[in-house]
XYZ file of C-alpha atoms in Angstrom:
466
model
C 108.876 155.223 115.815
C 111.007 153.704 118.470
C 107.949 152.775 120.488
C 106.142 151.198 117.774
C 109.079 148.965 117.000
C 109.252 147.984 120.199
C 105.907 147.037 120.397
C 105.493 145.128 117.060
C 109.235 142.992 118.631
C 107.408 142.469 121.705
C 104.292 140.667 119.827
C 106.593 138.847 117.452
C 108.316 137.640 120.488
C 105.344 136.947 121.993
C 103.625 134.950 119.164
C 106.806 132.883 119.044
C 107.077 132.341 122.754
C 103.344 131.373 122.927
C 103.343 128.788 119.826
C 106.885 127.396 121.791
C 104.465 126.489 125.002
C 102.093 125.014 122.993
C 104.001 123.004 120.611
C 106.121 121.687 123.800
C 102.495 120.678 125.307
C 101.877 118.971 122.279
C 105.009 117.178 122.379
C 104.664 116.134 125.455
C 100.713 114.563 125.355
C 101.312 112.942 121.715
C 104.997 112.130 121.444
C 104.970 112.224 118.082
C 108.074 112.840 115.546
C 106.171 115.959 113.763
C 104.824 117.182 116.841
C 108.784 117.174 118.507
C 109.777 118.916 114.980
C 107.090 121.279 115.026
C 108.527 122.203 118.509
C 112.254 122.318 117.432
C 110.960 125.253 115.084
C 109.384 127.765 117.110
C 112.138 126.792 120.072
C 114.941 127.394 117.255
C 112.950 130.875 116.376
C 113.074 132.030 119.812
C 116.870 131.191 120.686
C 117.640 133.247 117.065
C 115.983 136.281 118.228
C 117.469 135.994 121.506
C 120.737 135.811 119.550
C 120.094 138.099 117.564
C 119.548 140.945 119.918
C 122.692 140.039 121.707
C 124.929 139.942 118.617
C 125.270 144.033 117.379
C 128.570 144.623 118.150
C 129.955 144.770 114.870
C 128.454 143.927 110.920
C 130.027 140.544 111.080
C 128.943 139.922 114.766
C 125.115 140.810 113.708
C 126.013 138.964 110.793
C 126.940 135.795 112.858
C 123.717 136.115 115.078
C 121.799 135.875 112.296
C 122.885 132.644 110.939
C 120.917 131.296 113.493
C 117.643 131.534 111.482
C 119.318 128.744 109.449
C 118.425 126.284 111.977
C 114.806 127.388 111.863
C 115.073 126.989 108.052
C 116.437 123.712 108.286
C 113.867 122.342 110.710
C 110.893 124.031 108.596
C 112.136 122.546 105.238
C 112.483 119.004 107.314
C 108.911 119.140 108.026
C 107.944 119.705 104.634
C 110.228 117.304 103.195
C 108.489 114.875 105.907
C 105.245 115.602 104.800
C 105.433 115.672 101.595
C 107.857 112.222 101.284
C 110.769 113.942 99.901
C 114.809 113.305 101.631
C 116.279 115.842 103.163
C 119.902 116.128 103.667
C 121.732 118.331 106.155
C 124.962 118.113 105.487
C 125.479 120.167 101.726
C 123.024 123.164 103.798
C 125.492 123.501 106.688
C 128.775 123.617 104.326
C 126.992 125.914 102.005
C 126.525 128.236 105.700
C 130.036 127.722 106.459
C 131.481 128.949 103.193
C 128.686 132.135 102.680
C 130.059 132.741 106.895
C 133.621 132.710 105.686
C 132.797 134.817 102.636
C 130.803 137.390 104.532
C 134.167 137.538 107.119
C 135.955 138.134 103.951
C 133.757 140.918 102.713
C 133.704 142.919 106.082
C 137.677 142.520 106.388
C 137.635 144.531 102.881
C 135.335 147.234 104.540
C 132.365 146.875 102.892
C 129.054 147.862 104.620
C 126.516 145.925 105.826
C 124.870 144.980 103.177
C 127.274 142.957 101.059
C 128.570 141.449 104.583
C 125.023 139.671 105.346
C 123.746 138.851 101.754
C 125.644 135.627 100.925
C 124.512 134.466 104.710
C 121.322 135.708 103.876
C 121.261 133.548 100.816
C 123.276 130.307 102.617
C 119.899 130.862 105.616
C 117.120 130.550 103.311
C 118.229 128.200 100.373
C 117.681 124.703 102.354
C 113.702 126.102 102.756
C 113.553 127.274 98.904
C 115.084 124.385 97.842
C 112.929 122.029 99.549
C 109.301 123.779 99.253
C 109.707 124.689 95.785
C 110.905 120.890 95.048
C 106.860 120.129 97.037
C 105.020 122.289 94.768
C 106.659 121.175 91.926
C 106.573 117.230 92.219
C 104.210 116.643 94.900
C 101.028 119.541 94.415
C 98.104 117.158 93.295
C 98.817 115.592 96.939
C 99.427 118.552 98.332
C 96.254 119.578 100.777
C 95.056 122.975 101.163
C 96.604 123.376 104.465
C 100.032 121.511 102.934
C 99.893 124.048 99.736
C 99.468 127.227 102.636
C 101.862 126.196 104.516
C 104.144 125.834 101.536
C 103.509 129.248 100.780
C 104.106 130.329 103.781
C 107.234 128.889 104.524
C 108.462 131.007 100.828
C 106.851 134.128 102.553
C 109.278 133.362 105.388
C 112.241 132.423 103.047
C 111.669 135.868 101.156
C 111.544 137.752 104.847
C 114.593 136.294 105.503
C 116.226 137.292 102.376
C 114.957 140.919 102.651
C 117.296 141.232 106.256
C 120.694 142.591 104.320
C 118.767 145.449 102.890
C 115.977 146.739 105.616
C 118.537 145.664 108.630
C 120.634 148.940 107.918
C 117.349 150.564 107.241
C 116.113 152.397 110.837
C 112.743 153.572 108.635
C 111.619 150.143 107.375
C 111.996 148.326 110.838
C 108.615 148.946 111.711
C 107.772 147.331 108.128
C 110.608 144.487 108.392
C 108.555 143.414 111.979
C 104.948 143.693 110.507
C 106.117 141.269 107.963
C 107.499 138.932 110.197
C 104.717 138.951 112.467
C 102.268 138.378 109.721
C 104.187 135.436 107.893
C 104.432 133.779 112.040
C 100.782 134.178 112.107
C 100.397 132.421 109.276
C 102.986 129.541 110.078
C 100.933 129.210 113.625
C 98.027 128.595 111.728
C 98.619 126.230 108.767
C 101.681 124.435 110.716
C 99.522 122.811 113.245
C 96.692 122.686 110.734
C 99.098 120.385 108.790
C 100.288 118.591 111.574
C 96.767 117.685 112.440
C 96.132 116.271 109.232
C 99.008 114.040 108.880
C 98.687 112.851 112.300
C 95.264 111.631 111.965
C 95.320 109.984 108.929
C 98.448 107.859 110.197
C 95.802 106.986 113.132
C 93.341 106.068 110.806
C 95.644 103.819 108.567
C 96.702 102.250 111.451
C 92.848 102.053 113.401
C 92.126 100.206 109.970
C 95.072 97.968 109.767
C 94.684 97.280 113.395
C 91.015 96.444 112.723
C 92.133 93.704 109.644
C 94.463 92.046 112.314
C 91.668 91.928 114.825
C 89.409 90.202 111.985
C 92.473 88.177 111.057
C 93.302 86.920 114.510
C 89.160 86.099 115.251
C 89.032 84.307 112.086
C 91.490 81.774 113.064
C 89.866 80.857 115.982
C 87.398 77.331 115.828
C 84.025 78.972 115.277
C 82.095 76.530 116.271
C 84.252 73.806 118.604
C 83.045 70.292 118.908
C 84.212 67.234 120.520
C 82.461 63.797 120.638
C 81.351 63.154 123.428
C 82.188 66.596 125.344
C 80.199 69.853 125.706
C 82.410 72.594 125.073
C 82.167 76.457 125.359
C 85.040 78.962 124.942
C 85.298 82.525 125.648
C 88.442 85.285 124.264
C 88.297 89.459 124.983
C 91.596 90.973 124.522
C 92.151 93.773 126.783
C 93.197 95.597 123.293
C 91.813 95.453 120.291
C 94.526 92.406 119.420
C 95.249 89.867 122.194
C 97.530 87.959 123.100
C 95.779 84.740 124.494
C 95.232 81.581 122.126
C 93.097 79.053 122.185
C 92.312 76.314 119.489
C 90.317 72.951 119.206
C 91.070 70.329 116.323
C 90.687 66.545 115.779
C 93.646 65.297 114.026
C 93.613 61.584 113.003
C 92.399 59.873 116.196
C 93.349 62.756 118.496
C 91.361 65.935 119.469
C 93.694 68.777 120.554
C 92.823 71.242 122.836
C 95.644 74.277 123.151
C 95.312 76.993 125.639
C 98.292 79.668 125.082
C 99.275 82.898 126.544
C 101.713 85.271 124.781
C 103.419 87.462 127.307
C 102.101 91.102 127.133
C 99.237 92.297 125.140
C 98.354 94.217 121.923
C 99.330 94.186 118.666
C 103.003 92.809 119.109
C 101.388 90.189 121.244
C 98.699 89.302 118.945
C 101.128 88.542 115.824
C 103.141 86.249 117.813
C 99.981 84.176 118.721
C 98.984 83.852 115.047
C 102.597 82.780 114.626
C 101.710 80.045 117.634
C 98.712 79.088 116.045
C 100.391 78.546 112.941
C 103.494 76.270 114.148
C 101.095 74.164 116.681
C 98.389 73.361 113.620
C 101.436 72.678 111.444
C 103.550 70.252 113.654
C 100.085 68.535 114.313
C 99.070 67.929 111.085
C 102.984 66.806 109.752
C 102.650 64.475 112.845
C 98.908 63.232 113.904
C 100.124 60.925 116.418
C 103.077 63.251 118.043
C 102.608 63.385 122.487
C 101.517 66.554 124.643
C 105.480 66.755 125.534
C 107.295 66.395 122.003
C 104.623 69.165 120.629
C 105.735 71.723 123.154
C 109.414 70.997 122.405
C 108.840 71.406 118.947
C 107.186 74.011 118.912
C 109.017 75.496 121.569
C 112.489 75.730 119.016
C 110.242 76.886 116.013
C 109.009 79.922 118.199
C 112.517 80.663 119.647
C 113.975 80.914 116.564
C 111.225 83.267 115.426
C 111.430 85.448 118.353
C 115.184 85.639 117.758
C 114.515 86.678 114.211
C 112.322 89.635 114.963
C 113.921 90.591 118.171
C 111.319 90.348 120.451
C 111.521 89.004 123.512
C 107.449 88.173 123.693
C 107.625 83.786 124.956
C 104.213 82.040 126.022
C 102.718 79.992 128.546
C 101.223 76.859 126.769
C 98.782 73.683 128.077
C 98.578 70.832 125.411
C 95.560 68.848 125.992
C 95.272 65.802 124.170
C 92.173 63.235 123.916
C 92.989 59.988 122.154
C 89.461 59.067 120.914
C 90.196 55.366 120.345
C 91.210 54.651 123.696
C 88.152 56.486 125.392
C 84.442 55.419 125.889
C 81.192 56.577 126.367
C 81.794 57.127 129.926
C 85.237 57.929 130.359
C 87.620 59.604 128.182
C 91.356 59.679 127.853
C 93.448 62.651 128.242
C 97.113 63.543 128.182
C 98.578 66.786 129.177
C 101.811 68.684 129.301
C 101.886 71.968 130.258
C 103.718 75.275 132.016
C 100.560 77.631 132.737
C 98.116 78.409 135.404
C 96.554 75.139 136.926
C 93.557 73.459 135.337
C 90.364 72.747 137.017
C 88.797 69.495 137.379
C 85.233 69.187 138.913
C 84.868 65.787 140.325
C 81.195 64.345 140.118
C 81.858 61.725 142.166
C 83.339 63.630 144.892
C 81.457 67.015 144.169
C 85.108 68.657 144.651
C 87.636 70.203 142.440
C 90.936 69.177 141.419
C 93.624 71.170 140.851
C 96.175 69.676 138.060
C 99.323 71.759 138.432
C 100.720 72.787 134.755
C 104.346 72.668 135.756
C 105.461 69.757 133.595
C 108.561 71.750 131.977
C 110.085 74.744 133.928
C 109.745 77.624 131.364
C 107.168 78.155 128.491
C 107.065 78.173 124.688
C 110.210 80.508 123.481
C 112.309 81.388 126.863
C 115.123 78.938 125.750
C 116.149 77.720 122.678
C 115.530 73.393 123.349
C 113.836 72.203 126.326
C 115.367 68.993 127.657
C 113.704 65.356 126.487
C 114.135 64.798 130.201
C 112.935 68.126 131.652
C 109.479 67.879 129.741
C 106.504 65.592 130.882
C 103.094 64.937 130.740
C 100.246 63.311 132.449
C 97.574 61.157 131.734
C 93.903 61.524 133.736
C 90.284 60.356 132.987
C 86.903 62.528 132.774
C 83.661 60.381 133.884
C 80.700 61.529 133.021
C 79.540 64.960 133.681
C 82.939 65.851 134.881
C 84.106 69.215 133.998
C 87.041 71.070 132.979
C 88.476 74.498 133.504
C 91.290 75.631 131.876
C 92.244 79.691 131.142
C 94.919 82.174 131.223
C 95.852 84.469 133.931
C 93.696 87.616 133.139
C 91.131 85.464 134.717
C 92.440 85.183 138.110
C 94.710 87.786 137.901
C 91.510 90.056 136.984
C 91.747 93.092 139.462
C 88.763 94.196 141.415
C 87.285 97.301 140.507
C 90.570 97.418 138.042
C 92.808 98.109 141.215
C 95.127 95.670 141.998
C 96.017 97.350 145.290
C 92.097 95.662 146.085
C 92.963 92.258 145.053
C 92.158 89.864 142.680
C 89.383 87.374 141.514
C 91.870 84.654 142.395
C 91.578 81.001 142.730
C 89.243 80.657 145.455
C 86.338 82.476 143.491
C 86.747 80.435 140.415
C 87.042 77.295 142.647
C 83.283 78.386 144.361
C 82.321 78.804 140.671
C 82.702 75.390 139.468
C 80.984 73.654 142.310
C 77.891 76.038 141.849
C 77.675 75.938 138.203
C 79.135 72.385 137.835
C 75.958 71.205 136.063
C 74.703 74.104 134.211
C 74.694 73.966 130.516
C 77.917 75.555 129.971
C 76.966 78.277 127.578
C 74.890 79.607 130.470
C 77.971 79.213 133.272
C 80.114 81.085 130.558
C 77.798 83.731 130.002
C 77.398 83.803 134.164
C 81.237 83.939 134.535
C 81.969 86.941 132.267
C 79.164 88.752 134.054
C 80.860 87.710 137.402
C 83.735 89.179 135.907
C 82.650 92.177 134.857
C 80.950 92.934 138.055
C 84.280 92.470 140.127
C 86.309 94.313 137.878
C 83.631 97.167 137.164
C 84.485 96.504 133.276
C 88.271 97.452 133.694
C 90.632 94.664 132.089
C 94.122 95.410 132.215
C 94.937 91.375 130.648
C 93.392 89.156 128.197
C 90.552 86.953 129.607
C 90.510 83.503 127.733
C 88.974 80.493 128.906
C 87.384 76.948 128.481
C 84.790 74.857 129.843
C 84.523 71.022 129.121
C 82.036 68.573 130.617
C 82.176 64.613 129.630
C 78.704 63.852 128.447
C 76.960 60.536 129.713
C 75.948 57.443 127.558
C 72.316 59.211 126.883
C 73.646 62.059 125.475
């Protein structure tokens, strides 16, 4: 008998030891709140039968160790409650332990056997899982799933267990019986307690996949579908490196202006993407409440609307920003007009007339969109230049020449020099086609591997034929 005892203990033990590994692997790849609960259980099980088989002293002292299974109980009945959207409170469970403890002390002062001793902590370990489980099947079964109702069953199988320990403890012939029932009701929990687990976790991915996938639509909706400027050939090109990005871009004529905004939100992803729909919203607003506002005062505007949001939502997320204004009454057929202010990367200007590039620093105001609450009248400027004809512009954001070759940035990057060596060779192909043959330049030097957003913009004046 002894030796089949000790063999059913050593694969209980062994069941709970193995689930422990696993669940703490788990834990550790997902880092997830049910998969750190799901943990805390089979951990909690294995410190209470440690306990428990160094508490025998005494009826009180066995007693004691076995209040221990009230933490598993507690942790199980959080899980359901979790699951199944139901509180949970601690607090009324533990002083419910603490008096049945100080009533069982009572009971063995008196001299009564075991029995009497363990059954109000018997009752004080298993009432926070009874409460909440049978609270699950009774308000919450038509959303129950078939795992969820199992496991709920399960968890009662292991709250009756529990409650069987004052009467088959004493009991040397049932303890045989006492460990084939634990070991079944463990195998059961190791089933339908990941099973659930599963479940749960992927349809939270899924909701979030699909709300993920409505701000992806949301944030390529608001961008100009097809941009057009008199006079000016224009192609634009966006890929996040997530599914949301953080990069902006937007085109728009309002009253005898045409605005062309180049942002950068720092960081990607979601986070990043919501505060560039916030950008796009305050730059289209201030533009249309004031048509004829310059590069400069829009930054600074905009600049205290989008601190004060960050501030609001606690996020410390600011942008890089390049205004770039064309007045369309003061430009011709063969020139046109722009102003700029700007603190971003550097924009590109291929010269016809000298077959070279220039580089127009965007330092006009020391910090971007957001760092600061007001930027200084004094400390934000613009400039004014002229396009000729067939002229061309490039303007992005750093995940262009920041873009790491073969997605190491211990190799380098695509840097200015390429982009530079771009321009002259493609400075009079139709720009669709020099888009299309930068991304694949791209692509090829990073081997597909973005760790940044990749926006940019290509502008070429048009001549009095076209």
């Amino acid at each position: 008998m002894k030796a089949e005892v000790a063999n059913l203990l050593f694969l209980y033990a062994g069941i709970v030891l193995i689930n422990t590994v696993l669940s703490a692997i788990l834990w550790v790849r997902h880092r997830t709140l049910l998969h750190r609960v799901v943990f805390q259980i089979w951990a909690m099980s294995l410190l209470s039968l440690s306990l428990q088989g160094l508490l025998g002293q005494s009826n009180f002292l066995i007693v004691l160790g076995y209040t221990s299974v009230c933490l598993v109980n507690c942790t199980m009945a959080y899980l359901v409650a979790r699951i199944v959207e139901l509180p949970f409170g601690w607090r009324r469970f533990i002083v419910v332990l603490a008096v049945a403890c100080a009533l069982s002390f009572a009971i063995d002062r008196l001299g009564f056997g075991f029995t009497p001793t363990a059954l109000p902590v018997a009752v004080a370990v298993v009432l926070p899982l009874f409460v909440v489980v049978l609270r699950a099947l009774l308000q919450r079964w038509h959303r129950l799933t078939f795992s969820g109702k199992a496991l709920c069953f399960s968890c009662l199988l292991f709250a009756l267990h529990n409650l069987d320990y004052p009467f088959l403890r004493p009991l040397e012939q049932y303890a045989a019986l006492g460990f084939t029932l634990a070991t079944i009701v463990v195998f059961g929990l190791s089933i339908f307690v990941p099973a659930v687990v599963l479940e749960i976790v992927t349809e939270q991915q899924a909701r979030v996949s699909a709300e993920i996938d409505v701000a992806h639509r949301i944030q390529t909706a608001m961008l100009p579908k097809r941009p057009t400027i008199p006079g000016i050939e224009v192609a634009c090109y966006m890929r996040p490196a997530d599914e949301i990005g953080g990069d902006y871009y937007d085109i728009c004529t309002v009253g005898d202006h045409t605005w062309i905004l180049l942002g950068d939100v720092t960081g990607h992803g979601l986070r990043s993407g919501l505060v560039m729909l916030m950008a796009q919203s305050i730059m289209s607003s201030i533009l249309h409440a004031r048509p004829d506002i310059a590069p400069a005062e829009l930054n600074r505007v905009a600049n205290r609307i989008l601190y004060q949001n960050l501030e609001r939502l606690d996020e410390q997320r600011p942008m890089t920003i390049v205004s770039l204004c064309r007045t369309n009454t003061s430009s011709t057929k063969t020139e046109h007009r722009f102003v700029v202010s700007g603190s971003h990367d550097n924009l590109y200007v291929w010269r016809t007339a000298t077959q070279e590039v220039e580089v127009i620093t965007m330092d006009h105001f020391a910090l971007g969109l957001g760092f600061v609450p007001d930027l200084p009248a004094q400390g934000v400027v613009e400039r004014e230049f002229l396009l000729s004809a067939g002229d061309v512009i490039f303007l992005g954001t750093d995940g262009v020449f920041e873009a790491p070759d073969g997605g190491d940035y211990n190799r380098g990057i695509f840097g200015e020099e390429r982009l530079v060596a771009f321009l002259k060779e493609h400075a009079r192909t139709p720009l669709e086609e020099a888009k299309q043959d930068l991304t694949e330049m791209l692509d090829r030097f990073t081997r597909g591997i973005y760790h940044d957003d990749v926006t940019f913009l290509l502008l070429r004046a048009l001549g009095p034929a076209a």
